[in-house]
Amino acid sequence: MKISRRNLFKLSATAGLTAFTASAFSPLVGLVNVAQANPLKSSKVKPFNFAVIGDAHLYEAPNHRFDKTLERAVSDVVKMRPKPDFVVFIGDLANFGKKEELLKGKKILDRLKKAGIPYKIIPGEHDWYLDLGKFWKELFGSPYWSFNHNGVHFIGLNSILVEDYWTAKGMTPWERMLAIAELECHVCGLWGVGEKQIRWLEKDVKNLSPDTPIVIFTHSPLWNYYPRWNFQTKDADAIRQILSKFEKVIAIHGHVHQVVYNRTDNMVHIGNLATSWPWPYPPVELPYPQIVMNRADPGDIYDGVGFATTYIDDTFLGLLKYKEWADLIPKDLKNGISL
Ligand SMILES: [Fe+2]
Ligand SMILES: [Fe+2]
């Protein structure tokens, strides 16, 4: 007999163990009130929704299960009412940076455009290190950008740039790609955005007033979560410093493939779900409040994966909803958390 997650929870509860209760048969939505304190006094935000999809890790093979989960995220977004104003894809569209993988991903994401929903995209390490971003840039343009929408300033950065670890070792492009594709790459070093983007960011926000609502997207977190797995961005301190003049900043990242939350000074940091697989939590103490997903069922391709939507209201209070397809998200997220 297969023990369903629901049964397992019942059993756990009966045994007196701590258990998250969750419905196995309806999509559970986890809510994280990403900025419930200190609404901006002078905000001129016009309320809207946007969605965040990421870490699709598409393979070249046709009809791969990761195609299905990305397609499902895209079709869920297309069906959303009210329609999201746009989508941000937060990196790792491909698994090995191959043209076929990136092209397949673009084709799936372009369904958003066909439905009248524009999308922006930043790269992940899996998109980049076969040809150092050449084909990605041909397909998608600049890997860092900013735009204004309904009174909010949105920024996307390429946070996966490393020092050259391949030339001295005589690595082929494929060897370079395989090395960084490991969760724990021993030769790659820490990655970040680099000097050029730091200077660009300074200029980008220079003339914005401190009460401007800011949302920033990076593939990796803008805090030191677990550097050993590059759950970090090495110049995050410089980025946070540049953004410190703003009253409030919402930072959304991919790469960790899991629910995680942190707060640093004026910034709220939220980890996005992957559409491919959930990573385990690294062996470190999580920030408060600690939010840990239940362990995914490896036999269920929809367990532990999904995407997120964010509603921004007229005081720049954000409400992030994890949209997952199984019952992995703890129930306490359904009613929000105090930040
Ligand atoms: Fe990823
Ligand atoms: Fe990644």
Coordinates of N, CA and C and ligand atoms in Angstrom, one line a residue, residues 55 57 91-92 124-126 160 191 219 254-257 279, ligand 2:
D55 N 14.2 28.1 -12.4 CA 14.9 26.9 -12.2 C 14.2 25.7 -12.9
H57 N 15.5 24.0 -15.5 CA 16.6 23.0 -15.8 C 16.2 22.1 -16.9
G91 N 16.1 32.4 -13.7 CA 17.4 31.7 -14.0 C 17.3 30.2 -14.0
D92 N 18.3 29.6 -14.6 CA 18.4 28.1 -14.8 C 17.2 27.7 -15.7
G124 N 20.8 31.9 -14.9 CA 21.3 31.1 -13.8 C 22.6 30.5 -14.3
E125 N 23.4 29.9 -13.4 CA 24.7 29.3 -13.8 C 24.5 28.2 -14.9
H126 N 23.4 27.5 -14.8 CA 23.1 26.4 -15.7 C 22.8 26.8 -17.2
I160 N 25.6 35.3 -11.3 CA 26.3 34.0 -11.4 C 27.7 34.2 -12.0
W191 N 30.3 33.1 -6.6 CA 29.9 34.0 -7.7 C 29.2 35.3 -7.3
H219 N 19.5 35.5 -9.4 CA 19.4 34.0 -9.3 C 19.7 33.5 -7.9
G254 N 16.1 32.9 -7.0 CA 15.9 31.5 -7.4 C 17.1 30.6 -6.8
H255 N 17.6 29.7 -7.5 CA 18.7 28.9 -7.2 C 18.6 27.9 -6.1
V256 N 17.9 28.3 -5.0 CA 17.9 27.4 -3.8 C 16.7 26.3 -4.0
H257 N 15.8 26.5 -4.9 CA 14.8 25.6 -5.2 C 14.0 25.2 -3.9
W279 N 15.7 21.4 -3.7 CA 16.9 21.0 -3.1 C 16.6 20.8 -1.6
Ligands
FE2 FE 21.2 27.8 -10.1

